[in-house]
Structures are given as structure tokens and as C-alpha cells.
mmCIF file of C-alpha atoms in Angstrom:
data_model
loop_
_atom_site.group_PDB
_atom_site.id
_atom_site.type_symbol
_atom_site.label_atom_id
_atom_site.label_comp_id
_atom_site.label_asym_id
_atom_site.label_seq_id
_atom_site.Cartn_x
_atom_site.Cartn_y
_atom_site.Cartn_z
ATOM 1 C CA MET A 1 -19.384 28.067 29.901
ATOM 2 C CA GLU A 2 -19.015 24.993 32.136
ATOM 3 C CA ARG A 3 -21.512 23.166 29.953
ATOM 4 C CA ALA A 4 -19.456 23.891 26.832
ATOM 5 C CA ALA A 5 -16.255 22.754 28.599
ATOM 6 C CA GLY A 6 -17.991 19.521 29.559
ATOM 7 C CA GLN A 7 -19.001 18.913 25.948
ATOM 8 C CA TYR A 8 -15.387 19.443 24.791
ATOM 9 C CA ARG A 9 -14.141 16.973 27.415
ATOM 10 C CA ARG A 10 -16.681 14.373 26.275
ATOM 11 C CA LEU A 11 -15.663 14.913 22.632
ATOM 12 C CA ASP A 12 -11.963 14.536 23.546
ATOM 13 C CA SER A 13 -12.739 11.378 25.492
ATOM 14 C CA THR A 14 -14.718 9.930 22.564
ATOM 15 C CA LYS A 15 -11.923 10.797 20.141
ATOM 16 C CA THR A 16 -9.309 9.187 22.407
ATOM 17 C CA GLN A 17 -11.409 6.033 22.748
ATOM 18 C CA ARG A 18 -11.860 5.843 18.976
ATOM 19 C CA GLN A 19 -8.110 6.256 18.349
ATOM 20 C CA SER A 20 -7.371 3.605 20.971
ATOM 21 C CA HIS A 21 -9.867 1.269 19.293
ATOM 22 C CA ILE A 22 -8.264 1.823 15.867
ATOM 23 C CA TRP A 23 -4.759 1.150 17.221
ATOM 24 C CA SER A 24 -5.981 -2.010 18.961
ATOM 25 C CA LEU A 25 -7.630 -3.252 15.792
ATOM 26 C CA THR A 26 -4.529 -2.465 13.698
ATOM 27 C CA LEU A 27 -2.326 -4.386 16.141
ATOM 28 C CA ALA A 28 -4.778 -7.303 16.113
ATOM 29 C CA LEU A 29 -4.692 -7.346 12.287
ATOM 30 C CA VAL A 30 -0.877 -7.370 12.304
ATOM 31 C CA VAL A 31 -0.742 -10.252 14.799
ATOM 32 C CA ARG A 32 -3.394 -12.192 12.893
ATOM 33 C CA GLU A 33 -1.692 -11.694 9.520
ATOM 34 C CA PHE A 34 1.747 -12.590 10.884
ATOM 35 C CA LYS A 35 0.468 -15.774 12.529
ATOM 36 C CA GLY A 36 -1.716 -16.626 9.553
ATOM 37 C CA GLN A 37 1.093 -16.504 6.998
ATOM 38 C CA TYR A 38 3.169 -19.072 8.904
ATOM 39 C CA ARG A 39 0.311 -21.271 10.081
ATOM 40 C CA ARG A 40 0.963 -24.945 9.315
ATOM 41 C CA SER A 41 4.480 -24.029 8.186
ATOM 42 C CA LEU A 42 7.368 -26.217 9.343
ATOM 43 C CA LEU A 43 9.951 -23.425 9.134
ATOM 44 C CA GLY A 44 7.707 -20.601 10.354
ATOM 45 C CA PRO A 45 9.306 -17.108 10.484
ATOM 46 C CA ALA A 46 12.503 -18.542 8.941
ATOM 47 C CA TRP A 47 10.764 -17.972 5.591
ATOM 48 C CA ALA A 48 11.337 -14.249 6.166
ATOM 49 C CA PHE A 49 15.013 -14.694 5.310
ATOM 50 C CA LEU A 50 14.776 -17.863 3.217
ATOM 51 C CA GLN A 51 13.030 -15.928 0.442
ATOM 52 C CA PRO A 52 15.857 -13.377 -0.123
ATOM 53 C CA LEU A 53 18.371 -16.162 0.520
ATOM 54 C CA ALA A 54 16.900 -18.229 -2.333
ATOM 55 C CA TYR A 55 17.095 -15.219 -4.671
ATOM 56 C CA MET A 56 20.704 -14.667 -3.619
ATOM 57 C CA VAL A 57 21.600 -18.256 -4.590
ATOM 58 C CA VAL A 58 19.913 -17.861 -7.998
ATOM 59 C CA PHE A 59 21.606 -14.502 -8.638
ATOM 60 C CA SER A 60 24.998 -15.951 -7.615
ATOM 61 C CA PHE A 61 24.509 -18.662 -10.252
ATOM 62 C CA LEU A 62 23.581 -16.048 -12.870
ATOM 63 C CA LYS A 63 26.642 -13.984 -11.945
ATOM 64 C CA GLY A 64 28.821 -16.985 -12.792
ATOM 65 C CA VAL A 65 27.138 -17.286 -16.194
ATOM 66 C CA LEU A 66 26.734 -13.605 -17.105
ATOM 67 C CA ALA A 67 29.794 -12.142 -15.302
ATOM 68 C CA ILE A 68 27.686 -9.532 -13.492
ATOM 69 C CA PRO A 69 29.913 -6.882 -11.798
ATOM 70 C CA SER A 70 29.413 -6.046 -8.110
ATOM 71 C CA ASP A 71 31.705 -3.013 -7.727
ATOM 72 C CA GLY A 72 34.349 -5.050 -5.883
ATOM 73 C CA VAL A 73 31.969 -6.185 -3.108
ATOM 74 C CA PRO A 74 31.506 -9.928 -2.326
ATOM 75 C CA TYR A 75 28.522 -10.811 -4.499
ATOM 76 C CA ALA A 76 26.583 -12.593 -1.745
ATOM 77 C CA LEU A 77 26.711 -9.472 0.417
ATOM 78 C CA PHE A 78 26.114 -7.204 -2.582
ATOM 79 C CA THR A 79 22.847 -8.939 -3.509
ATOM 80 C CA PHE A 80 21.589 -9.744 -0.008
ATOM 81 C CA SER A 81 21.961 -6.108 1.135
ATOM 82 C CA ALA A 82 19.535 -5.194 -1.667
ATOM 83 C CA LEU A 83 17.306 -8.279 -1.487
ATOM 84 C CA VAL A 84 16.314 -7.679 2.141
ATOM 85 C CA PRO A 85 14.799 -4.190 1.510
ATOM 86 C CA TRP A 86 13.447 -5.320 -1.869
ATOM 87 C CA THR A 87 11.676 -8.318 -0.298
ATOM 88 C CA PHE A 88 10.210 -5.989 2.336
ATOM 89 C CA PHE A 89 8.891 -3.639 -0.359
ATOM 90 C CA SER A 90 7.588 -6.479 -2.527
ATOM 91 C CA ASN A 91 5.823 -8.240 0.368
ATOM 92 C CA ALA A 92 4.367 -4.982 1.722
ATOM 93 C CA LEU A 93 2.913 -4.080 -1.666
ATOM 94 C CA SER A 94 1.687 -7.609 -2.429
ATOM 95 C CA ARG A 95 -0.073 -7.817 0.930
ATOM 96 C CA SER A 96 -1.550 -4.326 1.073
ATOM 97 C CA ALA A 97 -3.086 -4.408 -2.420
ATOM 98 C CA PRO A 98 -5.620 -7.202 -1.630
ATOM 99 C CA SER A 99 -5.945 -6.240 2.043
ATOM 100 C CA VAL A 100 -9.341 -4.537 1.687
ATOM 101 C CA TYR A 101 -11.220 -7.351 0.000
ATOM 102 C CA SER A 102 -9.480 -10.038 2.079
ATOM 103 C CA ASN A 103 -10.802 -8.276 5.200
ATOM 104 C CA GLY A 104 -14.268 -7.791 3.759
ATOM 105 C CA ALA A 105 -15.968 -9.665 6.621
ATOM 106 C CA ILE A 106 -14.484 -7.250 9.189
ATOM 107 C CA LEU A 107 -15.128 -4.204 7.053
ATOM 108 C CA LYS A 108 -18.839 -4.987 6.761
ATOM 109 C CA LYS A 109 -19.261 -5.530 10.510
ATOM 110 C CA ILE A 110 -17.239 -2.687 12.021
ATOM 111 C CA ALA A 111 -17.092 0.981 11.054
ATOM 112 C CA VAL A 112 -13.336 1.633 10.888
ATOM 113 C CA PRO A 113 -11.091 3.690 8.606
ATOM 114 C CA ARG A 114 -10.430 1.495 5.573
ATOM 115 C CA GLU A 115 -6.782 2.584 5.547
ATOM 116 C CA ILE A 116 -5.935 0.385 8.518
ATOM 117 C CA PHE A 117 -5.974 -2.749 6.332
ATOM 118 C CA PRO A 118 -3.129 -1.657 3.970
ATOM 119 C CA ILE A 119 -1.298 -0.117 6.945
ATOM 120 C CA ALA A 120 -1.477 -3.400 8.890
ATOM 121 C CA SER A 121 -0.095 -5.262 5.853
ATOM 122 C CA VAL A 122 2.913 -2.933 5.619
ATOM 123 C CA VAL A 123 3.580 -3.205 9.363
ATOM 124 C CA THR A 124 3.408 -7.019 9.149
ATOM 125 C CA SER A 125 6.052 -6.917 6.408
ATOM 126 C CA MET A 126 8.239 -4.836 8.745
ATOM 127 C CA VAL A 127 8.328 -7.782 11.160
ATOM 128 C CA ASP A 128 9.688 -9.957 8.346
ATOM 129 C CA LEU A 129 12.195 -7.203 7.563
ATOM 130 C CA LEU A 130 13.472 -7.273 11.143
ATOM 131 C CA ILE A 131 13.905 -11.058 11.003
ATOM 132 C CA ALA A 132 15.773 -10.942 7.659
ATOM 133 C CA SER A 133 17.914 -8.029 8.907
ATOM 134 C CA THR A 134 19.438 -10.237 11.606
ATOM 135 C CA ILE A 135 20.956 -12.428 8.873
ATOM 136 C CA LEU A 136 22.059 -9.355 6.918
ATOM 137 C CA PHE A 137 23.850 -7.850 9.919
ATOM 138 C CA GLY A 138 25.405 -11.270 10.573
ATOM 139 C CA MET A 139 26.825 -11.140 7.042
ATOM 140 C CA LEU A 140 28.150 -7.599 7.599
ATOM 141 C CA ILE A 141 30.014 -8.865 10.665
ATOM 142 C CA TRP A 142 31.266 -11.935 8.770
ATOM 143 C CA TYR A 143 32.677 -9.777 5.969
ATOM 144 C CA GLU A 144 34.104 -7.341 8.550
ATOM 145 C CA ILE A 145 32.125 -4.348 7.303
ATOM 146 C CA PRO A 146 32.421 -1.628 9.989
ATOM 147 C CA PHE A 147 29.278 -0.128 11.487
ATOM 148 C CA THR A 148 29.411 3.635 11.076
ATOM 149 C CA ILE A 149 27.238 6.645 11.780
ATOM 150 C CA HIS A 150 25.785 6.339 8.270
ATOM 151 C CA LEU A 151 23.618 3.467 9.570
ATOM 152 C CA LEU A 152 21.455 6.206 11.101
ATOM 153 C CA TRP A 153 20.050 6.575 7.589
ATOM 154 C CA LEU A 154 18.414 3.137 7.842
ATOM 155 C CA PRO A 155 15.202 4.284 9.626
ATOM 156 C CA VAL A 156 14.785 7.003 6.983
ATOM 157 C CA LEU A 157 15.229 4.518 4.150
ATOM 158 C CA VAL A 158 12.833 2.005 5.746
ATOM 159 C CA LEU A 159 10.268 4.773 6.249
ATOM 160 C CA MET A 160 10.583 5.920 2.633
ATOM 161 C CA THR A 161 10.260 2.326 1.376
ATOM 162 C CA SER A 162 7.201 1.846 3.598
ATOM 163 C CA LEU A 163 5.567 5.024 2.285
ATOM 164 C CA LEU A 164 6.202 3.974 -1.295
ATOM 165 C CA ALA A 165 4.706 0.512 -0.687
ATOM 166 C CA LEU A 166 1.755 1.965 1.226
ATOM 167 C CA GLY A 167 1.040 4.636 -1.390
ATOM 168 C CA LEU A 168 1.021 2.069 -4.175
ATOM 169 C CA GLY A 169 -0.868 -0.377 -1.944
ATOM 170 C CA LEU A 170 -3.630 2.162 -1.322
ATOM 171 C CA GLY A 171 -4.010 2.836 -5.030
ATOM 172 C CA LEU A 172 -4.002 -0.838 -5.978
ATOM 173 C CA ALA A 173 -6.371 -1.716 -3.117
ATOM 174 C CA ALA A 174 -8.784 0.985 -4.300
ATOM 175 C CA ILE A 175 -8.843 -0.387 -7.852
ATOM 176 C CA GLY A 176 -8.336 -4.060 -6.974
ATOM 177 C CA THR A 177 -11.392 -4.176 -4.728
ATOM 178 C CA PHE A 178 -13.519 -3.517 -7.826
ATOM 179 C CA LYS A 179 -11.355 -5.201 -10.466
ATOM 180 C CA ARG A 180 -9.394 -8.225 -9.215
ATOM 181 C CA ASP A 181 -7.289 -8.330 -12.397
ATOM 182 C CA ILE A 182 -5.073 -5.711 -10.757
ATOM 183 C CA ILE A 183 -4.390 -8.026 -7.823
ATOM 184 C CA PHE A 184 -3.667 -10.984 -10.104
ATOM 185 C CA ALA A 185 -1.207 -8.883 -12.122
ATOM 186 C CA ILE A 186 0.902 -7.867 -9.105
ATOM 187 C CA PRO A 187 3.202 -10.966 -9.058
ATOM 188 C CA PHE A 188 4.082 -10.348 -12.731
ATOM 189 C CA LEU A 189 4.597 -6.644 -12.038
ATOM 190 C CA MET A 190 6.962 -7.391 -9.159
ATOM 191 C CA GLN A 191 9.054 -9.809 -11.227
ATOM 192 C CA PHE A 192 9.479 -7.182 -13.934
ATOM 193 C CA TRP A 193 10.133 -4.438 -11.373
ATOM 194 C CA LEU A 194 12.853 -6.571 -9.750
ATOM 195 C CA LEU A 195 14.692 -6.791 -13.073
ATOM 196 C CA VAL A 196 14.681 -3.000 -13.571
ATOM 197 C CA THR A 197 15.918 -2.352 -10.026
ATOM 198 C CA PRO A 198 19.634 -2.620 -9.057
ATOM 199 C CA VAL A 199 19.274 -5.740 -6.927
ATOM 200 C CA MET A 200 21.093 -8.303 -9.072
ATOM 201 C CA TYR A 201 23.456 -5.763 -10.611
ATOM 202 C CA ALA A 202 24.918 -2.342 -9.789
ATOM 203 C CA SER A 203 23.377 0.890 -11.039
ATOM 204 C CA SER A 204 26.742 1.709 -12.598
ATOM 205 C CA ALA A 205 26.147 -1.135 -15.091
ATOM 206 C CA VAL A 206 23.148 0.666 -16.609
ATOM 207 C CA PRO A 207 24.067 2.391 -19.908
ATOM 208 C CA GLU A 208 24.220 6.167 -19.698
ATOM 209 C CA ARG A 209 21.507 6.656 -22.333
ATOM 210 C CA TRP A 210 18.991 4.806 -20.128
ATOM 211 C CA ARG A 211 19.901 6.364 -16.806
ATOM 212 C CA LEU A 212 17.469 9.287 -16.862
ATOM 213 C CA VAL A 213 14.476 6.995 -17.386
ATOM 214 C CA TYR A 214 15.950 4.304 -15.139
ATOM 215 C CA GLU A 215 16.346 6.617 -12.140
ATOM 216 C CA PHE A 216 12.650 7.504 -12.194
ATOM 217 C CA ASN A 217 12.140 4.038 -10.756
ATOM 218 C CA PRO A 218 11.772 5.076 -7.066
ATOM 219 C CA MET A 219 13.340 1.829 -5.877
ATOM 220 C CA VAL A 220 16.634 2.707 -7.597
ATOM 221 C CA GLY A 221 17.423 5.522 -5.158
ATOM 222 C CA LEU A 222 16.226 3.459 -2.191
ATOM 223 C CA ILE A 223 18.159 0.271 -3.008
ATOM 224 C CA ASP A 224 21.308 2.257 -3.805
ATOM 225 C CA GLY A 225 20.753 4.118 -0.526
ATOM 226 C CA PHE A 226 20.589 0.874 1.469
ATOM 227 C CA ARG A 227 23.808 -0.344 -0.182
ATOM 228 C CA SER A 228 25.559 2.972 0.455
ATOM 229 C CA VAL A 229 24.930 2.964 4.197
ATOM 230 C CA LEU A 230 25.260 -0.800 4.734
ATOM 231 C CA ILE A 231 28.336 -1.803 2.746
ATOM 232 C CA TYR A 232 29.987 1.380 1.427
ATOM 233 C CA ASN A 233 29.773 3.381 4.687
ATOM 234 C CA GLN A 234 28.499 6.421 2.834
ATOM 235 C CA SER A 235 25.437 8.624 2.928
ATOM 236 C CA PRO A 236 22.883 7.881 0.192
ATOM 237 C CA ASP A 237 23.006 9.819 -3.053
ATOM 238 C CA LEU A 238 20.681 12.666 -2.060
ATOM 239 C CA SER A 239 19.737 13.555 -5.628
ATOM 240 C CA LEU A 240 18.628 9.953 -6.290
ATOM 241 C CA LEU A 241 16.891 9.752 -2.939
ATOM 242 C CA GLY A 242 15.157 13.073 -3.596
ATOM 243 C CA LEU A 243 13.886 11.737 -6.920
ATOM 244 C CA SER A 244 12.536 8.637 -5.142
ATOM 245 C CA ALA A 245 10.800 10.896 -2.603
ATOM 246 C CA ALA A 246 9.311 13.029 -5.380
ATOM 247 C CA VAL A 247 7.947 9.992 -7.240
ATOM 248 C CA THR A 248 6.537 8.623 -3.963
ATOM 249 C CA ALA A 249 4.850 11.979 -3.271
ATOM 250 C CA GLY A 250 3.362 11.896 -6.785
ATOM 251 C CA ILE A 251 2.005 8.395 -6.162
ATOM 252 C CA TRP A 252 0.395 9.545 -2.895
ATOM 253 C CA LEU A 253 -1.164 12.559 -4.597
ATOM 254 C CA ILE A 254 -3.009 10.155 -6.892
ATOM 255 C CA ALA A 255 -3.533 7.091 -4.681
ATOM 256 C CA TRP A 256 -4.722 8.726 -1.474
ATOM 257 C CA PRO A 257 -7.622 10.768 -2.950
ATOM 258 C CA LEU A 258 -8.561 7.778 -5.109
ATOM 259 C CA PHE A 259 -8.701 5.473 -2.095
ATOM 260 C CA ARG A 260 -10.697 7.985 -0.049
ATOM 261 C CA SER A 261 -13.205 8.607 -2.816
ATOM 262 C CA VAL A 262 -14.008 4.950 -3.510
ATOM 263 C CA SER A 263 -13.670 3.576 0.036
ATOM 264 C CA GLN A 264 -17.314 4.450 0.788
ATOM 265 C CA TYR A 265 -18.370 1.827 -1.772
ATOM 266 C CA PHE A 266 -16.129 -1.019 -0.528
ATOM 267 C CA ALA A 267 -18.840 -2.578 1.647
ATOM 268 C CA ASP A 268 -21.245 -2.626 -1.323
ATOM 269 C CA VAL A 269 -18.988 -4.723 -3.546
ATOM 270 C CA LEU A 270 -17.523 -7.075 -0.938
#
């Protein structure tokens, strides 16, 4: 009996050490990726908010030309409140998709769960999100938008956006490790996806006949949710958010088994 108890204790100790090792490696990957992206950059982490800021300037110009409605909200705030979460999603997906093959040297040397590479990419993008959010909250104060209890929805929305990016990132990493065309196509995909997401315009501007198809874009419910809690002081539309969650769950049901099934061959092709 004592011998069996000793074996269980040793197994628990080994499991704890392994989990600690995985967390340490994930943190090291996040730090390395964050430092690496701003290495030899004059502006450094300022690029985290300069990217959505540049889009906001371009969209403001297009609003003047195309008379894009913003539901009575100052257009700079209207677009920036959507660009910050969109940029987080876009960066998280763009980084996690090539994360396996870009960490091929580590993967071949150390036996670790392959999932930590896409996870580290999403966490790194969260750091950028925090930096850009400081400017966003500065704008909310500038435009005298009150902070209400609805802001408690923000962690939920960030988590849902992270899960969507990670689910897609796992699927794209699984395929992209074997066929790089997928990785090369991501920038084009994100540009198109941005146009069919209510970042530059309001969802209310979408014609009724397109709405059913349009709302299956999981970023529609999430971006509208961010706007609701940040500038309208309302809870997100739960039906839209539920649809986003359902689509995300569907993506995970495909991406996760795919990633797990092909991950055993990653070291062979890298």
C-alpha cells in the first residue's frame, strides 16, 4: 500500500514538473516573440497602437468620400473601438498560423506539446491589445463616455476573440506546416475579412437580405459586442454573440482534432 502511494506521489511530482516546464517555455516564447517583433524598431511597442491608428485615419478619409454612417458616434471613436479588437484578432491569427514551422528548431530539440506555439502567439498579441487599449480608454475619457458595469463583458469578449483566433490558428498551423500556401494567403484573407466585418461601418448599414449570411461571420457579434459595452453602455446582443460562440465551437471541432492528428508528423517535415 505504501509502495503504491509512493508511486502516485512520484507521478504527481513528475506531472507537476512537466506542467511547470511547459508554462516556463510558453512564457519564454511570449517574451522572445514580443521582443523579437520590435527588435531594431525605433518606435518599439508604440506600433501596437499605431497600426489601428493608421487604419482609423484611412477610414476617416473614406467616410468623408463615401458618407459612411456611424450611428451618431464620433467616427474616430466608432472605428477605433472596433479596430483595437480587430487588430488583436488579426495579429493573433497571423502569428499563430506560422508558429509551428517558425519554431521548428525548438520543436525538433525538445519534446513539448505542439499547441504551445499557437498559444504563445495569441498571448503575445494580448500584450499588444493591452498597449492599444490604453489609447482607446484615453479616447473614451476624451469623448466623455461613462464607464459602466457593462465593461465587465470585456474579459468575456477578449476570451471569445482569443478562442476564435486560436481555433483558426491551430487549423491553419496544422495545414500550413505542410503547405505554406495557406500561410501566404493569410494577409489577403484578413484584408477581405476586414471588409466583411463591421469595423469601418455599422452592422445596421448591411442590407436586410444579406444579414443572415453576414452574421455567420463570428467577428460580427464580437465587434458589435465590443462597441456595445465600450461606447453604447449596453450588454452585447446575446443572439449575435451566441452565433459567434457556435461558429467558434464548430471551428474548434474541426481544427483541434486536425492539429492533434498531424502534429506527430511536424518534426518530419520541418
